[in-house]
PDB file of C-alpha atoms in Angstrom:
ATOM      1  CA  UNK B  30     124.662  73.191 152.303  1.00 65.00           C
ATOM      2  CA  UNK B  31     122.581  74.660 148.912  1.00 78.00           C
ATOM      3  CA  UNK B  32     119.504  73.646 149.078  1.00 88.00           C
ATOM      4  CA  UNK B  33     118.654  75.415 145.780  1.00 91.00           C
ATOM      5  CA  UNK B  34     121.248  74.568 143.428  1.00 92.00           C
ATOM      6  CA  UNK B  35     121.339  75.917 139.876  1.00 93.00           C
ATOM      7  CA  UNK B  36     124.131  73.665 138.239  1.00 91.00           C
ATOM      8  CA  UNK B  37     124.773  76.327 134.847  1.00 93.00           C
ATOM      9  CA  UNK B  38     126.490  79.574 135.507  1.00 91.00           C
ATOM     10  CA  UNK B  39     125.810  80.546 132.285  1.00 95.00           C
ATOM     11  CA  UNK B  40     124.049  79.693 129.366  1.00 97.00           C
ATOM     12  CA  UNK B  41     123.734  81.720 125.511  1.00 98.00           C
ATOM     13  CA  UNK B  42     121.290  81.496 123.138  1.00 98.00           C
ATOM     14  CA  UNK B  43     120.445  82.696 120.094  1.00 98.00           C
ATOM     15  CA  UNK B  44     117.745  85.629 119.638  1.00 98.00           C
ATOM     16  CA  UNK B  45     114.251  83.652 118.831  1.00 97.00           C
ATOM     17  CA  UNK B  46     115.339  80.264 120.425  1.00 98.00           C
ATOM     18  CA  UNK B  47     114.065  79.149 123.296  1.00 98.00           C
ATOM     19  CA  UNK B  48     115.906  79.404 126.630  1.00 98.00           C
ATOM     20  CA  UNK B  49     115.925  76.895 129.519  1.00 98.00           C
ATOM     21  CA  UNK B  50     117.391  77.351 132.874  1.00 98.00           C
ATOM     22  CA  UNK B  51     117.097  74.837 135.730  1.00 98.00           C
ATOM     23  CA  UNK B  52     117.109  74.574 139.122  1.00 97.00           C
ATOM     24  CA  UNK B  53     117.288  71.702 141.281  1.00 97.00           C
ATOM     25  CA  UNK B  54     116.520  71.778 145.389  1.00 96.00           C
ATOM     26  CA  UNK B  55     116.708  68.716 147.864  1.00 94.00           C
ATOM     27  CA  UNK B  56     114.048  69.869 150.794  1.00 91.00           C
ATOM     28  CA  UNK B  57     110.913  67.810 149.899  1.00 92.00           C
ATOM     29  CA  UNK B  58     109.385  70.823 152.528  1.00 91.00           C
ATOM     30  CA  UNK B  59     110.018  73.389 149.543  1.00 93.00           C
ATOM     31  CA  UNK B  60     106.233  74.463 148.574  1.00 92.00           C
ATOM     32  CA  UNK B  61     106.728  77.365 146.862  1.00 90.00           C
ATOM     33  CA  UNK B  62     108.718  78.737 143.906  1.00 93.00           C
ATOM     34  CA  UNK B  63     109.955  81.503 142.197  1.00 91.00           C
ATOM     35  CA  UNK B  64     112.217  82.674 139.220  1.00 94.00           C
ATOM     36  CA  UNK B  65     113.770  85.927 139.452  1.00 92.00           C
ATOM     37  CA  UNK B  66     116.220  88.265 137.050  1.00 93.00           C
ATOM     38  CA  UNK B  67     118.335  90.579 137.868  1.00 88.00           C
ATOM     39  CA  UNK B  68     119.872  93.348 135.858  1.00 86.00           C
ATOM     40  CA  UNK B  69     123.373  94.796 136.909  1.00 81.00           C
ATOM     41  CA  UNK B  70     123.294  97.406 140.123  1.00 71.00           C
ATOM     42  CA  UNK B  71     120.250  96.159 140.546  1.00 76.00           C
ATOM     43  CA  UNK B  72     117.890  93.906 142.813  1.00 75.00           C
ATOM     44  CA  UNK B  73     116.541  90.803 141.789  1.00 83.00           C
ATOM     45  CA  UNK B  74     113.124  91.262 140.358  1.00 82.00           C
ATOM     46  CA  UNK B  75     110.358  89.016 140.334  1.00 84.00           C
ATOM     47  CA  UNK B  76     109.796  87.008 136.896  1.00 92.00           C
ATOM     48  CA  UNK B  77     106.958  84.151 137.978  1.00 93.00           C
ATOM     49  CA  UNK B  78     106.342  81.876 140.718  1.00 91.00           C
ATOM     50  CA  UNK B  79     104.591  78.334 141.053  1.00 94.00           C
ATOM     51  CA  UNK B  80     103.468  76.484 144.002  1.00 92.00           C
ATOM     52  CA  UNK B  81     103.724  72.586 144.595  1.00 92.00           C
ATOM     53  CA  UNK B  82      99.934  72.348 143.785  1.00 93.00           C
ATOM     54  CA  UNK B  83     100.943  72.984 140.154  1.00 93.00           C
ATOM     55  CA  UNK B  84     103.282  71.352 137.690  1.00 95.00           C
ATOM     56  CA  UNK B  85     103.198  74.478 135.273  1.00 97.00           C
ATOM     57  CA  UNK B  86     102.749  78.028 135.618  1.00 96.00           C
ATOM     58  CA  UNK B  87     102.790  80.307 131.865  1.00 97.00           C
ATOM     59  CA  UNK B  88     102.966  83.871 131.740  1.00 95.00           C
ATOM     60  CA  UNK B  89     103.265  85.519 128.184  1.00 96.00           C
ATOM     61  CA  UNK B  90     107.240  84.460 127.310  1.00 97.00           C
ATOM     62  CA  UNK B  91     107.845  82.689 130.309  1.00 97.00           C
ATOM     63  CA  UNK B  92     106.970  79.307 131.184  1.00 98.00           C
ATOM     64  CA  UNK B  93     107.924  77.802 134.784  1.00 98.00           C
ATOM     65  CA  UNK B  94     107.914  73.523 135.423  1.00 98.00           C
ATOM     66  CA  UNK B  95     107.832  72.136 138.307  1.00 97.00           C
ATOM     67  CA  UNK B  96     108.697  68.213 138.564  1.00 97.00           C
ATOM     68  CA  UNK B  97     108.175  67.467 142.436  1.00 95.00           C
ATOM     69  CA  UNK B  98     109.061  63.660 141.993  1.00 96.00           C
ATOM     70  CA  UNK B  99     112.853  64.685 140.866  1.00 97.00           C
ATOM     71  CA  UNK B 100     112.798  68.386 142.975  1.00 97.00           C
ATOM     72  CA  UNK B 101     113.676  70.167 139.763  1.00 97.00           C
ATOM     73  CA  UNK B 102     112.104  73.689 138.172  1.00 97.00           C
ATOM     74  CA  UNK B 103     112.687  75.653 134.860  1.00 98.00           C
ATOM     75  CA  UNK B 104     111.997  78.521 133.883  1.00 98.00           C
ATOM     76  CA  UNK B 105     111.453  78.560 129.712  1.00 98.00           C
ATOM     77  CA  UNK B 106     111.333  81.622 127.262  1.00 98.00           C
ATOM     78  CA  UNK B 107     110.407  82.029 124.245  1.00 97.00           C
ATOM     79  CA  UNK B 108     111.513  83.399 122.110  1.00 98.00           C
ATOM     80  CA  UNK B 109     114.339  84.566 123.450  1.00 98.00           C
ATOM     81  CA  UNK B 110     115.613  87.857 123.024  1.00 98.00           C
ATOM     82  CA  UNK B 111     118.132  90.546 123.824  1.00 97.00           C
ATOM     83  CA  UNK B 112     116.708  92.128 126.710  1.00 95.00           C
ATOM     84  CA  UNK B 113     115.931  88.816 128.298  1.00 97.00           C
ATOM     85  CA  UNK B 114     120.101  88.925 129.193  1.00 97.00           C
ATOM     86  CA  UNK B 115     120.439  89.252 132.503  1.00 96.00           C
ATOM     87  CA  UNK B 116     121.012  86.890 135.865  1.00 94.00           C
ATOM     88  CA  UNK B 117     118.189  84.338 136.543  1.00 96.00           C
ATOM     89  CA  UNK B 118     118.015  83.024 140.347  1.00 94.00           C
ATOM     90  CA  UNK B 119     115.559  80.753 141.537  1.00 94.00           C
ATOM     91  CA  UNK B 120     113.953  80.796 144.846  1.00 91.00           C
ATOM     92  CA  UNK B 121     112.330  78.896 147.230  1.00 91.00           C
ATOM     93  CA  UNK B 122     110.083  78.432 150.574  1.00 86.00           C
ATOM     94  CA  UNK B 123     108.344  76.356 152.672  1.00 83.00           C
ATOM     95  CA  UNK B 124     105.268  77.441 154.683  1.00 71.00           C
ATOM     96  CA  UNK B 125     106.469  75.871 157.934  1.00 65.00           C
ATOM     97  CA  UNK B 126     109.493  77.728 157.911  1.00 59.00           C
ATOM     98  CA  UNK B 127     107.682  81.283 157.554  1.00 56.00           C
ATOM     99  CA  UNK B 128     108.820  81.669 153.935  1.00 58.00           C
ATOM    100  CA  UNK B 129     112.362  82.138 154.133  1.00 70.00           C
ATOM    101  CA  UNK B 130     113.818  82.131 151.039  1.00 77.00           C
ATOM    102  CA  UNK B 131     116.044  79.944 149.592  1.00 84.00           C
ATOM    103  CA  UNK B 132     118.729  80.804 146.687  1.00 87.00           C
ATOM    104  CA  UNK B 133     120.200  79.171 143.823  1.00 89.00           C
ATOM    105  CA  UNK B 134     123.719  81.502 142.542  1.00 86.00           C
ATOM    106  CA  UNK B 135     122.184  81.940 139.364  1.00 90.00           C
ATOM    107  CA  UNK B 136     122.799  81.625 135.570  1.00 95.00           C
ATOM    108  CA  UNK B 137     123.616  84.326 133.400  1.00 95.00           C
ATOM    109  CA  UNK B 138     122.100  84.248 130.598  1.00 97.00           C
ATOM    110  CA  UNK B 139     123.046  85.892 127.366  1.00 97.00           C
ATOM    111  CA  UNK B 140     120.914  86.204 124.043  1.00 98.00           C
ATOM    112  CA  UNK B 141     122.732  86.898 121.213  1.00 97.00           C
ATOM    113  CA  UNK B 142     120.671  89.009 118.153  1.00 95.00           C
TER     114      UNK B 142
ATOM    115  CA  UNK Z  19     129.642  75.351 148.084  1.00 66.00           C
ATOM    116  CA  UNK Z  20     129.692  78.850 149.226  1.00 75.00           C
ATOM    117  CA  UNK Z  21     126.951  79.431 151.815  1.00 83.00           C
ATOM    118  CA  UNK Z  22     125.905  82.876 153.633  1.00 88.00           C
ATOM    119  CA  UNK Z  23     124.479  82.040 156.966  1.00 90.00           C
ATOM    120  CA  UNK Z  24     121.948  84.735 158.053  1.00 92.00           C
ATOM    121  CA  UNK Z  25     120.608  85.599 161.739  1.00 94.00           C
ATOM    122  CA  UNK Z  26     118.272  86.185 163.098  1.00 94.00           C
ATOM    123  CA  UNK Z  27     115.372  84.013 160.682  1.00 89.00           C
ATOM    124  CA  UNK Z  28     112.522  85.864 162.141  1.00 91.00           C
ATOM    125  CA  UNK Z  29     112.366  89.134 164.708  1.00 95.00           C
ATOM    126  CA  UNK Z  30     109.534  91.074 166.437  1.00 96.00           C
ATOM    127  CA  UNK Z  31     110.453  94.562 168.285  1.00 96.00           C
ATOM    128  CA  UNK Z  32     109.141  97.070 169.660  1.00 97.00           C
ATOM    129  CA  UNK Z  33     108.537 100.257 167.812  1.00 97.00           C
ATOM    130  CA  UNK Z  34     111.237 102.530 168.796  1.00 97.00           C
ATOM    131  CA  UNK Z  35     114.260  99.922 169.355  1.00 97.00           C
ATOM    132  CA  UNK Z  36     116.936  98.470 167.041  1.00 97.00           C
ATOM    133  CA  UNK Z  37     117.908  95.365 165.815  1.00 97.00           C
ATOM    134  CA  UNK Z  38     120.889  93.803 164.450  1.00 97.00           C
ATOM    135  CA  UNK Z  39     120.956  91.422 161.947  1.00 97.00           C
ATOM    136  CA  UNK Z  40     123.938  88.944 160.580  1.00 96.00           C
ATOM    137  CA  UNK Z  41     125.410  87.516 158.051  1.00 95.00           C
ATOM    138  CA  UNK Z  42     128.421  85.404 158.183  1.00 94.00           C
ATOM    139  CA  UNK Z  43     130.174  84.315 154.674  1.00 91.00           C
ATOM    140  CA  UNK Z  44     131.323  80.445 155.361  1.00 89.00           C
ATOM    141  CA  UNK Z  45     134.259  78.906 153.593  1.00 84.00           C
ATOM    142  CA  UNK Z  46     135.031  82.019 151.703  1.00 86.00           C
ATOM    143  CA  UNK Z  47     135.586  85.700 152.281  1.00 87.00           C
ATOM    144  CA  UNK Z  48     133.185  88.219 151.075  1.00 85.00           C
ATOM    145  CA  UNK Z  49     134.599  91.376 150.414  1.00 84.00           C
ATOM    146  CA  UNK Z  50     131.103  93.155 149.543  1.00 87.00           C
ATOM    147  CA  UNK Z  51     127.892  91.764 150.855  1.00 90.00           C
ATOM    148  CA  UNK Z  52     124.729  93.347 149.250  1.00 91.00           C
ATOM    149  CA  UNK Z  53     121.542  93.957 151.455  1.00 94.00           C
ATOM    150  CA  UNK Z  54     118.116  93.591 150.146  1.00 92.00           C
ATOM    151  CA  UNK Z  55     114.819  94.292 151.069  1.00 92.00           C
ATOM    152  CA  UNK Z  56     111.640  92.553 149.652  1.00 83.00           C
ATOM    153  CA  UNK Z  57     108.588  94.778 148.859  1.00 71.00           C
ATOM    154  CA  UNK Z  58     105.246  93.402 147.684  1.00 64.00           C
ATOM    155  CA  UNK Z  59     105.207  91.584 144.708  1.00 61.00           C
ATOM    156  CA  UNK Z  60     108.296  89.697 145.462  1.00 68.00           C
ATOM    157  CA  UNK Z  61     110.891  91.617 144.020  1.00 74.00           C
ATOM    158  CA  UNK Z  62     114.097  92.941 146.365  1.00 81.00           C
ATOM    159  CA  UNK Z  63     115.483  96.141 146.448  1.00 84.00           C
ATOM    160  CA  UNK Z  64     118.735  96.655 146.720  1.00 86.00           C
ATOM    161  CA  UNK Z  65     119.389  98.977 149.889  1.00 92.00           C
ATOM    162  CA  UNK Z  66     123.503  98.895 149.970  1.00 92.00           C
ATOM    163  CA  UNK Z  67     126.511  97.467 149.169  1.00 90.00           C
ATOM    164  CA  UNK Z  68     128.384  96.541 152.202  1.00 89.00           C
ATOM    165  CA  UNK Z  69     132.354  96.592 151.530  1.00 86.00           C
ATOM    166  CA  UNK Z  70     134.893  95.231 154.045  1.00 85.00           C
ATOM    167  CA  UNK Z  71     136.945  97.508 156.082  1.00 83.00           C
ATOM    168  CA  UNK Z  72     135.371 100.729 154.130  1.00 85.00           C
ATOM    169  CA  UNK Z  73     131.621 102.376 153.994  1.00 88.00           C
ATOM    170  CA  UNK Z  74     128.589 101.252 152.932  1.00 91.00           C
ATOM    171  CA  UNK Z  75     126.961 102.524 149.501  1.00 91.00           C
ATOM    172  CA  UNK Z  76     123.289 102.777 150.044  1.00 93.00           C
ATOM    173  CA  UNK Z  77     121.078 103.226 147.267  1.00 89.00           C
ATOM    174  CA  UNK Z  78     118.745 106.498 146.729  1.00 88.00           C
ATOM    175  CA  UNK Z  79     115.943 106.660 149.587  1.00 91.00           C
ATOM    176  CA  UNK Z  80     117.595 104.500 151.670  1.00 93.00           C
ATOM    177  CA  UNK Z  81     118.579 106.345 154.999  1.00 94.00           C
ATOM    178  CA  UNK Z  82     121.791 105.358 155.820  1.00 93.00           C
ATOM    179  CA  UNK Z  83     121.450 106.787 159.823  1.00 94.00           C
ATOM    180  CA  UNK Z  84     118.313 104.335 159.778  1.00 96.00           C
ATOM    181  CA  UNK Z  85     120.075 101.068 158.449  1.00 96.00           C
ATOM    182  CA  UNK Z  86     122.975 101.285 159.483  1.00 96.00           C
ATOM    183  CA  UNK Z  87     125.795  98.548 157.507  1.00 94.00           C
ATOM    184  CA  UNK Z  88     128.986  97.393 158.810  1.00 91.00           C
ATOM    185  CA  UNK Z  89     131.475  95.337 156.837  1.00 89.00           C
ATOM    186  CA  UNK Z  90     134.513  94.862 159.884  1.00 82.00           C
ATOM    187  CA  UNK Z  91     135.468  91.334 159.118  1.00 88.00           C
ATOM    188  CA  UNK Z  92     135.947  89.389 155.370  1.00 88.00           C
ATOM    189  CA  UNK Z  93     133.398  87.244 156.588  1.00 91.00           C
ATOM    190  CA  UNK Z  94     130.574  89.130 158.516  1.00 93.00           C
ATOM    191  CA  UNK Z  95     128.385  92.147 157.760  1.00 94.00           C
ATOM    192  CA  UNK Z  96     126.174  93.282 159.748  1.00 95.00           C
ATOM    193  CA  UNK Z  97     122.929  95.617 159.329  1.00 97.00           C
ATOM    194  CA  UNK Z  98     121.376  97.463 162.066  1.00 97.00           C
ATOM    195  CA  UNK Z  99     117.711  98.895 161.813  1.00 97.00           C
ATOM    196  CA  UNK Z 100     117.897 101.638 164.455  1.00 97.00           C
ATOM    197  CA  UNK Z 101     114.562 103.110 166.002  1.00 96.00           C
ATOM    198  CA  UNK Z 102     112.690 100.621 163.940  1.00 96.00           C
ATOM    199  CA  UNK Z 103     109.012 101.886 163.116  1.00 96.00           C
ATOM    200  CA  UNK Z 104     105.910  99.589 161.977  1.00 95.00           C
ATOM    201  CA  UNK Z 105     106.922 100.341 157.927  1.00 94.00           C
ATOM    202  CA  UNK Z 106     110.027  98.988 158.641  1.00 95.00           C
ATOM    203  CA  UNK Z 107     108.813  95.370 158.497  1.00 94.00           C
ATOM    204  CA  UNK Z 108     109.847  93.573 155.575  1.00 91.00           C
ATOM    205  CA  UNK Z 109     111.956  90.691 154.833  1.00 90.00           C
ATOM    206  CA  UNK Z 110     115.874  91.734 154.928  1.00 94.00           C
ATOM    207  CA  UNK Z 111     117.940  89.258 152.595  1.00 92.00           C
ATOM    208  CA  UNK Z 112     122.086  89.530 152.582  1.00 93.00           C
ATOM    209  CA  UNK Z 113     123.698  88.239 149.411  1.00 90.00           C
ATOM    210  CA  UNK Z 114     127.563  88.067 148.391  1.00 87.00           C
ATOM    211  CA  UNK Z 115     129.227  86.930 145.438  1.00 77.00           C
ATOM    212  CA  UNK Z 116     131.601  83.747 145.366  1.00 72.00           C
ATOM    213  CA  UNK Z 117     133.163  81.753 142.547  1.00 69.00           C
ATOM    214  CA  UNK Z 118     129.968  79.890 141.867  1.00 64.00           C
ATOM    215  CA  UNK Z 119     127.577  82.958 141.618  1.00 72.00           C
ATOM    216  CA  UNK Z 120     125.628  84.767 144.082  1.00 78.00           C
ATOM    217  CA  UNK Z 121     124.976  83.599 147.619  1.00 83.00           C
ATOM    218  CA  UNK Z 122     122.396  84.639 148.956  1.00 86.00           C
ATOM    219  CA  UNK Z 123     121.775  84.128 152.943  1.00 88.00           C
ATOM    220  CA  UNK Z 124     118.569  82.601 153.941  1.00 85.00           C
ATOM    221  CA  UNK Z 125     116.441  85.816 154.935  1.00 88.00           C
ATOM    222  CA  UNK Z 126     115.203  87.941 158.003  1.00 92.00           C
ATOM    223  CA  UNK Z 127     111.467  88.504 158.515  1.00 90.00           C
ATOM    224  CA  UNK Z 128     111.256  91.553 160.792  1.00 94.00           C
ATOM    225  CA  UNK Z 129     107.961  92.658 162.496  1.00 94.00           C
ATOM    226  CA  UNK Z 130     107.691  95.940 164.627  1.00 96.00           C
ATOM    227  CA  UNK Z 131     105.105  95.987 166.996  1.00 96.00           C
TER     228      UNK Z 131
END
């Protein structure tokens, strides 16, 4: 079963707005967390990453939250712009299982100028 | 949902032998199966695209005698790391793409000893 679930395959906003994608996960175990993007033909990339000792984690446009209570992240930018289209995944790992990672299918995300 | 099941979690070999690693699509068939490998700073590179019944594509640097891909069944792909050497250990990570996005199986953590 999914343990990292993103529930929106796709999401648009408009250039300037703010953006908000979620991700929800059901293994309390989950202690770390990530937020990837991914261009076409390519790899996933690394965006930002929290751990469960946090409950936000801010770097320049992007803005990860981490509610532990309700095992839900998002991943905020803003403003939102063109180049910020792409596929988001979310990711995460537990140290006890020696950091696999864990998948949500992702949200495309579209920013229209 | 759509689930990639990957084996094994977590390898160590010796330097010189190979090692086989799976990933089975369940409850749907995956025609192409990418293979990733994680580098530092989190992000995955894409090493091939694994497509049922034909060739692998590997990506530029990637030595396709060395990881070897094969795609014989619509639900398992396989990727062998032959004569594996010390810089060979990484994190492997399998993905496909059903209805609901990307699946992405649940990682490999290779060491060679």
């Amino acid at each position: 079963d999914q343990q990292v679930k993103q529930n929106s395959p796709s999401l648009s906003v408009q250039e300037g707005r703010i953006s908000i994608l979620n991700c929800d996960y059901t293994n309390s175990m989950f202690d770390y967390f990530l937020w990837y993007k991914k261009y076409p033909a390519e790899g996933p990339t690394f965006l930002i990453s929290i751990s469960s000792i946090k409950d936000k984690n801010e770097d320049g446009r992007f803005t990860v939250f981490l509610n532990k209570s309700a095992k839900h992240l998002s991943l905020h930018i803003v403003p939102s712009q063109p180049g910020d289209s792409a596929v988001y995944f979310c990711a995460a790992s537990a140290r006890d299982t020696g950091n696999q990672f864990y998948f949500g299918t992702g949200t495309s995300l579209t920013v229209i100028p | 949902g759509a689930v990639v099941s990957q084996h094994p979690s977590r390898v160590i070999c010796k330097s010189g032998t190979s090692v086989k690693i799976e990933c089975r699509s369940l409850d749907f068939q995956a025609t192409t199966m990418f293979w990733y490998r994680q580098f530092p700073k989190q992000s995955l590179m894409l090493m091939a695209t694994s497509n049922e019944g034909s060739k692998a594509t590997y990506e530029q640097g990637v030595e396709k005698d060395k990881f070897l891909i094969n795609h014989a069944s619509l639900t398992l792909s396989t990727l062998t790391v032959t004569s594996a050497h010390p810089e060979d250990s990484s994190f492997y990570i399998c993905s496909a793409y059903a209805r609901a996005g990307y699946t992405f199986g649940s990682g490999t953590r290779l060491t060679v000893v």
